[in-house]
Amino acid sequence: MDSFEPEGNGSEGSLPPPPPVPPNAVPVIADQGLPLEPVKKVSRVPIARRGLGSRGSKLPILTNHFKVNVKINDGYFFHYSVAFSYEDGRPVEGKGVGRKIIDRVQETYDSELAGKDFAYDGEKSLFTVGPLPRNKLEFTVVLEDLTFNRNNGNCSPDGHGSPNESDKKRMRRPNRSKTFKVEISYAAKIPMQAITNALRGQDSENFQEAIRVLDIVLRQHAAKQGCLLVRQSYFHNDPRSFTGVGGGVLGCRGFHSSFRTTQSGLSLNIDVSTTMIVQPGPVVDFLIANQNVRDPFSIDWAKAKRTLKNLRVQTSPANQEYKITGLSDLPCREQTFSLKRKSGKDGSDESEEVTVYDYFVNHRKIELRYSGDLPCINVGKPKRPTFFPLELCSLVSLQRYTKSLSTLQRSSLVEKSRQKPQERMKVLSDALKNNKYDSEPMLHNCGVSISNSFTEVEGRVLQAPRLMFGDREENPRNGRWNLNNKKIVQPSRIEKWAVVNFSARCDTRGLVRDLIKCGGMKGVLVEEPFCVFEEKPQFRRDPPVIRVEKMFEEIQSKLPGPPKFLLCLLPERKNSDLYGPWKRKNLSEFGVVTQCIAPTRVNDQYLTNVLMKVNAKLGGLNSMLSIEHTPSIPVVSKDPTIILGMDVSHGSPGQSDIPSIAAVVSSRQWPLISKYRACVRTQSPKVEMIDNLFKPVSEKEDEGIIRELLVDFYATSKRKPQNIIIFRDGVSESQFNQVLNIELNQIIEACKFLDDQWCPKFVVIVAQKNHHTKFFQPLSPDNVPPGTVIDNKICHPRNYDFYLCAHAGMIGTTRPTHYHVLLDEIGFSPDDLEGLVHSLSYVYQRSTTAISVVAPVCYAHLAATQMGQMIKFEDKSETCSSHGGLSSAGPVPVPQLPKLQENVRNSMFFC
């Protein structure tokens, strides 16, 4: 206190020291004009619920949340950190060995641990109910047969090359056991009361931790049954749960379970879950299926090496388990290693070079039928390889396949993993019974018991919005409508166009004739095309980029000027490698709107779908909401309002070096909410927050996404938006604060940069599809009807969230979208906000059905996907594992997307 000196008060030492403060003095706060501390930036948190909606007809609904009773408990979870090391002090690296060690600690030292049960997360954290006898405990344990351990990669035999006889003997001796040191040290204590507080809507730091402990108990319960654990899902090794999807990949069905705090208390959310695994069994069978070849001699071994790396195999006849580190450079007959053997005279070791084939056939007397001419599997260290012939190796069951699935595999998986609502309910009820959570001592000790019955909630079915077609209105029925005998509401003209056929087998003239006729019926004037360009046979085997170049040379030589539209016929549906180069050429080099089709069955419905996409791309509208036409949308029609949809798409889990693609779409031509344009950028791999929203490059210039979209809104609406409504896709609850404090701040800065006097109001809503809540009708086998909204009982105890099933679930069980309202400065009533979200599921121009998530989010997803196809990233990820765009030299520059031409940039090119 005595050395306190306000800053800037004369020069140093210019004042005498202050008098000493008497011991019983009470300080008086002086009235200072300015605060001494800089004002901290406000940190936003998600807003609290503003009440419940009331519109719609009531409907009783069951949901896969099971009530959890928690006895009011004033005890504590104690959190300990765990460290494992070998006898020589080296830390234990291998994953998966931790659970075995902890189990052994419990068996061996039960009394020293006061008989406590553990909840262990498999890595470095361990929890108990109440404290252990001491804050720091050290134990030594011995584990035998580590080679059998599923996840252990540290136990290749010690021989150079293949295991020889002395290695085998050494392995058979008790020396196969390993000694570990275990250190358990106190880290923190978590009051159990935090759970009951959270249920009253009092969120505390401790609550997330306390729920995490309960989730870890469930994971451990599954681990003890030998399940594969993937986050909060677990998968039993039961071949009845496996279903082949092609390419040596199986879908494995299991269960997700996690604790959730809800308005009606704590609940356990259980759902069916699927993960992809590698087909267990002979390695050679897997490779043949994976590469779709006829026999082992047609396998591409460079590709096989990337695919097999880090997978675990069991070798016969000894049934040892290893992790694959690579393949031999030479075939089994030629690959040699040094075989040590005792020489007779002085007992010294001699070594001779033998081939792997010779060793197994002649020394080990194991017959090899076909692997002599194939590479060997290497399970050794880089400098000390250990080889096994291919046919002696089998892939262990329950190994995850993390590469992205092909379109065919994905559609096969969807088809095979569908479950009707009633079937799913039965599977979930059985899972709860079979899991026997009552027998889990940790749950019992903290007073947790789980109900067996589905939670009943009250749903409301919102009325579908009326739609405008041509000059008439219609009510969609069951979330669907059609364009039969109807005119499009805002038709465009399809003129100055041509057809390009990349050798698709198709009656092109007939297709054009039918398209013109179909357009006439829907009110779209389709003129005769200039020309039909057929690909010349000599170019068909060229690389895709060359084929596109040659086609464009042809187009430029024949057409009088640039076309306004090109219809492109591709030879194969989905996955055509011509698609990316073709889109790039059209959109970024020539500024031509293009529609790709791969016609198989061409009928009126097919042509109508094509016309809808083309009409939207050329600036037309297929249908619109009646309240948009009037315009009479609550709040939105009153003041200029821009609606944004934001999404980031990442490479598949195995691809760590492919840039992520951020897309933001924005509404235009206010008071419309059915027309959008997109802005798409690349960013560092796996980064979820969009980092180019505001990007000032000088005092006057901002090259960010938001400025581009706001300028477009102003140009098409002649007004600045007073309201900005943001729909953000693909973020988890742990990232809500980042959306509010990082992304929203950037958007506000972009607005201020344009005009520092302008203060629009914001609404921020997160749309989540990736969750595990499902709804069922107790009195009907059908899915819940479209328009079903739920904002009670299973929603958050404090925050503003609701579930909406806007679409008609035709197959499987409907997955509702979970909307979280993080901010609402405009002040929507719950009914108006739910109504707006519901309406935005009916403005998607590509279909004649309500969609499951608001259209702007869907468009952002489409735009990111389409732009991503324009830059084909090399899939280096199978061989290199740089994560997050960082190398040892620092951040890796992210390749930029091609810039779109002015005349297509503002179009719905992604539609």
mmCIF file of N, CA and C in Angstrom, residues 308-372:
data_model
loop_
_atom_site.group_PDB
_atom_site.id
_atom_site.type_symbol
_atom_site.label_atom_id
_atom_site.label_comp_id
_atom_site.label_asym_id
_atom_site.label_seq_id
_atom_site.Cartn_x
_atom_site.Cartn_y
_atom_site.Cartn_z
ATOM 1 N N LEU A 308 -2.275 -49.925 -45.133
ATOM 2 C CA LEU A 308 -2.052 -50.865 -44.025
ATOM 3 C C LEU A 308 -1.312 -50.253 -42.837
ATOM 4 N N LYS A 309 -0.613 -49.146 -43.065
ATOM 5 C CA LYS A 309 0.241 -48.594 -42.007
ATOM 6 C C LYS A 309 -0.566 -48.395 -40.719
ATOM 7 N N ASN A 310 0.003 -48.845 -39.613
ATOM 8 C CA ASN A 310 -0.578 -48.711 -38.265
ATOM 9 C C ASN A 310 -1.754 -49.639 -37.969
ATOM 10 N N LEU A 311 -2.176 -50.463 -38.939
ATOM 11 C CA LEU A 311 -3.228 -51.445 -38.613
ATOM 12 C C LEU A 311 -2.570 -52.590 -37.828
ATOM 13 N N ARG A 312 -3.383 -53.268 -37.035
ATOM 14 C CA ARG A 312 -2.856 -54.347 -36.199
ATOM 15 C C ARG A 312 -3.179 -55.702 -36.819
ATOM 16 N N VAL A 313 -2.180 -56.595 -36.760
ATOM 17 C CA VAL A 313 -2.390 -57.937 -37.318
ATOM 18 C C VAL A 313 -2.055 -58.991 -36.272
ATOM 19 N N GLN A 314 -2.673 -60.150 -36.465
ATOM 20 C CA GLN A 314 -2.330 -61.312 -35.656
ATOM 21 C C GLN A 314 -1.599 -62.259 -36.596
ATOM 22 N N THR A 315 -0.471 -62.810 -36.138
ATOM 23 C CA THR A 315 0.298 -63.681 -37.034
ATOM 24 C C THR A 315 0.108 -65.124 -36.590
ATOM 25 N N SER A 316 0.053 -66.020 -37.566
ATOM 26 C CA SER A 316 -0.067 -67.436 -37.197
ATOM 27 C C SER A 316 1.305 -68.071 -37.449
ATOM 28 N N PRO A 317 1.636 -69.165 -36.823
ATOM 29 C CA PRO A 317 0.760 -69.933 -35.925
ATOM 30 C C PRO A 317 0.846 -69.489 -34.465
ATOM 31 N N ALA A 318 1.673 -68.478 -34.131
ATOM 32 C CA ALA A 318 1.895 -68.177 -32.708
ATOM 33 C C ALA A 318 0.813 -67.267 -32.115
ATOM 34 N N ASN A 319 -0.070 -66.735 -33.000
ATOM 35 C CA ASN A 319 -1.121 -65.822 -32.522
ATOM 36 C C ASN A 319 -0.583 -64.617 -31.770
ATOM 37 N N GLN A 320 0.541 -64.088 -32.230
ATOM 38 C CA GLN A 320 1.067 -62.854 -31.658
ATOM 39 C C GLN A 320 0.341 -61.677 -32.322
ATOM 40 N N GLU A 321 0.310 -60.545 -31.633
ATOM 41 C CA GLU A 321 -0.325 -59.367 -32.253
ATOM 42 C C GLU A 321 0.687 -58.245 -32.401
ATOM 43 N N TYR A 322 0.689 -57.611 -33.565
ATOM 44 C CA TYR A 322 1.645 -56.538 -33.862
ATOM 45 C C TYR A 322 0.953 -55.393 -34.595
ATOM 46 N N LYS A 323 1.680 -54.263 -34.637
ATOM 47 C CA LYS A 323 1.196 -53.142 -35.461
ATOM 48 C C LYS A 323 2.033 -53.103 -36.745
ATOM 49 N N ILE A 324 1.380 -52.962 -37.891
ATOM 50 C CA ILE A 324 2.115 -52.929 -39.174
ATOM 51 C C ILE A 324 2.857 -51.599 -39.291
ATOM 52 N N THR A 325 4.160 -51.678 -39.588
ATOM 53 C CA THR A 325 4.914 -50.435 -39.785
ATOM 54 C C THR A 325 5.219 -50.192 -41.262
ATOM 55 N N GLY A 326 5.101 -51.241 -42.080
ATOM 56 C CA GLY A 326 5.368 -51.041 -43.514
ATOM 57 C C GLY A 326 5.390 -52.382 -44.244
ATOM 58 N N LEU A 327 5.952 -52.367 -45.455
ATOM 59 C CA LEU A 327 6.090 -53.594 -46.252
ATOM 60 C C LEU A 327 7.564 -53.729 -46.632
ATOM 61 N N SER A 328 7.965 -54.972 -46.955
ATOM 62 C CA SER A 328 9.361 -55.153 -47.381
ATOM 63 C C SER A 328 9.522 -54.599 -48.801
ATOM 64 N N ASP A 329 10.751 -54.182 -49.118
ATOM 65 C CA ASP A 329 10.995 -53.637 -50.464
ATOM 66 C C ASP A 329 11.009 -54.754 -51.498
ATOM 67 N N LEU A 330 11.439 -55.948 -51.057
ATOM 68 C CA LEU A 330 11.580 -57.072 -51.995
ATOM 69 C C LEU A 330 10.518 -58.128 -51.691
ATOM 70 N N PRO A 331 10.211 -59.001 -52.671
ATOM 71 C CA PRO A 331 9.274 -60.097 -52.391
ATOM 72 C C PRO A 331 9.853 -61.042 -51.343
ATOM 73 N N CYS A 332 8.985 -61.836 -50.758
ATOM 74 C CA CYS A 332 9.330 -62.756 -49.667
ATOM 75 C C CYS A 332 10.499 -63.686 -50.042
ATOM 76 N N ARG A 333 10.540 -64.165 -51.310
ATOM 77 C CA ARG A 333 11.607 -65.088 -51.737
ATOM 78 C C ARG A 333 12.976 -64.415 -51.773
ATOM 79 N N GLU A 334 12.963 -63.056 -51.943
ATOM 80 C CA GLU A 334 14.247 -62.363 -52.121
ATOM 81 C C GLU A 334 14.655 -61.547 -50.889
ATOM 82 N N GLN A 335 13.686 -61.193 -50.038
ATOM 83 C CA GLN A 335 13.984 -60.342 -48.881
ATOM 84 C C GLN A 335 14.800 -61.136 -47.853
ATOM 85 N N THR A 336 16.002 -60.645 -47.545
ATOM 86 C CA THR A 336 16.869 -61.400 -46.612
ATOM 87 C C THR A 336 16.956 -60.697 -45.259
ATOM 88 N N PHE A 337 17.414 -61.448 -44.254
ATOM 89 C CA PHE A 337 17.723 -60.863 -42.931
ATOM 90 C C PHE A 337 18.824 -61.721 -42.314
ATOM 91 N N SER A 338 19.443 -61.244 -41.244
ATOM 92 C CA SER A 338 20.538 -61.992 -40.607
ATOM 93 C C SER A 338 19.968 -62.944 -39.570
ATOM 94 N N LEU A 339 20.209 -64.213 -39.759
ATOM 95 C CA LEU A 339 19.733 -65.211 -38.801
ATOM 96 C C LEU A 339 20.905 -65.599 -37.898
ATOM 97 N N LYS A 340 20.746 -65.314 -36.598
ATOM 98 C CA LYS A 340 21.831 -65.644 -35.650
ATOM 99 C C LYS A 340 21.660 -67.096 -35.225
ATOM 100 N N ARG A 341 22.770 -67.828 -35.116
ATOM 101 C CA ARG A 341 22.697 -69.182 -34.552
ATOM 102 C C ARG A 341 24.010 -69.478 -33.829
ATOM 103 N N LYS A 342 23.913 -70.322 -32.826
ATOM 104 C CA LYS A 342 25.132 -70.664 -32.050
ATOM 105 C C LYS A 342 26.020 -71.583 -32.897
ATOM 106 N N SER A 343 27.310 -71.285 -32.932
ATOM 107 C CA SER A 343 28.197 -72.211 -33.652
ATOM 108 C C SER A 343 28.736 -73.206 -32.618
ATOM 109 N N GLY A 344 29.072 -74.393 -33.064
ATOM 110 C CA GLY A 344 29.368 -75.474 -32.128
ATOM 111 C C GLY A 344 30.620 -75.277 -31.293
ATOM 112 N N LYS A 345 31.744 -74.754 -31.849
ATOM 113 C CA LYS A 345 33.040 -74.856 -31.188
ATOM 114 C C LYS A 345 33.122 -73.994 -29.923
ATOM 115 N N ASP A 346 33.115 -72.678 -30.096
ATOM 116 C CA ASP A 346 33.333 -71.833 -28.922
ATOM 117 C C ASP A 346 32.054 -71.182 -28.400
ATOM 118 N N GLY A 347 30.910 -71.624 -28.940
ATOM 119 C CA GLY A 347 29.640 -71.080 -28.427
ATOM 120 C C GLY A 347 29.361 -69.648 -28.868
ATOM 121 N N SER A 348 30.229 -69.095 -29.756
ATOM 122 C CA SER A 348 29.958 -67.722 -30.206
ATOM 123 C C SER A 348 28.838 -67.736 -31.237
ATOM 124 N N ASP A 349 28.189 -66.560 -31.385
ATOM 125 C CA ASP A 349 27.086 -66.455 -32.335
ATOM 126 C C ASP A 349 27.620 -66.298 -33.745
ATOM 127 N N GLU A 350 26.998 -67.001 -34.640
ATOM 128 C CA GLU A 350 27.292 -66.748 -36.058
ATOM 129 C C GLU A 350 26.011 -66.269 -36.689
ATOM 130 N N SER A 351 26.122 -65.467 -37.732
ATOM 131 C CA SER A 351 24.864 -65.104 -38.398
ATOM 132 C C SER A 351 25.014 -65.371 -39.881
ATOM 133 N N GLU A 352 23.906 -65.794 -40.478
ATOM 134 C CA GLU A 352 23.929 -66.001 -41.929
ATOM 135 C C GLU A 352 22.728 -65.261 -42.530
ATOM 136 N N GLU A 353 22.881 -64.844 -43.778
ATOM 137 C CA GLU A 353 21.780 -64.160 -44.474
ATOM 138 C C GLU A 353 20.838 -65.218 -45.028
ATOM 139 N N VAL A 354 19.580 -65.174 -44.645
ATOM 140 C CA VAL A 354 18.590 -66.085 -45.242
ATOM 141 C C VAL A 354 17.408 -65.269 -45.721
ATOM 142 N N THR A 355 16.648 -65.844 -46.653
ATOM 143 C CA THR A 355 15.445 -65.126 -47.100
ATOM 144 C C THR A 355 14.312 -65.431 -46.139
ATOM 145 N N VAL A 356 13.357 -64.539 -46.087
ATOM 146 C CA VAL A 356 12.201 -64.726 -45.205
ATOM 147 C C VAL A 356 11.489 -66.020 -45.604
ATOM 148 N N TYR A 357 11.385 -66.248 -46.930
ATOM 149 C CA TYR A 357 10.690 -67.438 -47.437
ATOM 150 C C TYR A 357 11.391 -68.707 -46.944
ATOM 151 N N ASP A 358 12.695 -68.722 -47.135
ATOM 152 C CA ASP A 358 13.491 -69.891 -46.751
ATOM 153 C C ASP A 358 13.362 -70.143 -45.246
ATOM 154 N N TYR A 359 13.402 -69.060 -44.450
ATOM 155 C CA TYR A 359 13.316 -69.190 -42.996
ATOM 156 C C TYR A 359 11.991 -69.836 -42.579
ATOM 157 N N PHE A 360 10.879 -69.331 -43.124
ATOM 158 C CA PHE A 360 9.584 -69.858 -42.692
ATOM 159 C C PHE A 360 9.327 -71.272 -43.231
ATOM 160 N N VAL A 361 9.736 -71.514 -44.506
ATOM 161 C CA VAL A 361 9.438 -72.824 -45.110
ATOM 162 C C VAL A 361 10.398 -73.890 -44.585
ATOM 163 N N ASN A 362 11.710 -73.588 -44.553
ATOM 164 C CA ASN A 362 12.684 -74.623 -44.210
ATOM 165 C C ASN A 362 13.008 -74.699 -42.713
ATOM 166 N N HIS A 363 13.131 -73.535 -42.056
ATOM 167 C CA HIS A 363 13.476 -73.566 -40.634
ATOM 168 C C HIS A 363 12.246 -73.784 -39.768
ATOM 169 N N ARG A 364 11.151 -73.113 -40.141
ATOM 170 C CA ARG A 364 9.955 -73.194 -39.278
ATOM 171 C C ARG A 364 8.965 -74.243 -39.779
ATOM 172 N N LYS A 365 9.244 -74.811 -40.981
ATOM 173 C CA LYS A 365 8.387 -75.866 -41.571
ATOM 174 C C LYS A 365 6.923 -75.413 -41.711
ATOM 175 N N ILE A 366 6.757 -74.134 -42.177
ATOM 176 C CA ILE A 366 5.393 -73.617 -42.401
ATOM 177 C C ILE A 366 5.188 -73.505 -43.911
ATOM 178 N N GLU A 367 4.141 -74.111 -44.400
ATOM 179 C CA GLU A 367 3.903 -74.107 -45.844
ATOM 180 C C GLU A 367 3.399 -72.714 -46.275
ATOM 181 N N LEU A 368 4.000 -72.175 -47.332
ATOM 182 C CA LEU A 368 3.514 -70.892 -47.892
ATOM 183 C C LEU A 368 2.983 -71.164 -49.293
ATOM 184 N N ARG A 369 1.704 -70.868 -49.519
ATOM 185 C CA ARG A 369 1.100 -71.226 -50.800
ATOM 186 C C ARG A 369 1.310 -70.159 -51.871
ATOM 187 N N TYR A 370 1.149 -68.885 -51.483
ATOM 188 C CA TYR A 370 1.189 -67.875 -52.559
ATOM 189 C C TYR A 370 2.016 -66.639 -52.213
ATOM 190 N N SER A 371 2.516 -66.521 -50.970
ATOM 191 C CA SER A 371 3.112 -65.222 -50.648
ATOM 192 C C SER A 371 4.598 -65.107 -50.961
ATOM 193 N N GLY A 372 5.191 -66.157 -51.579
ATOM 194 C CA GLY A 372 6.615 -66.090 -51.917
ATOM 195 C C GLY A 372 6.948 -64.922 -52.831
#
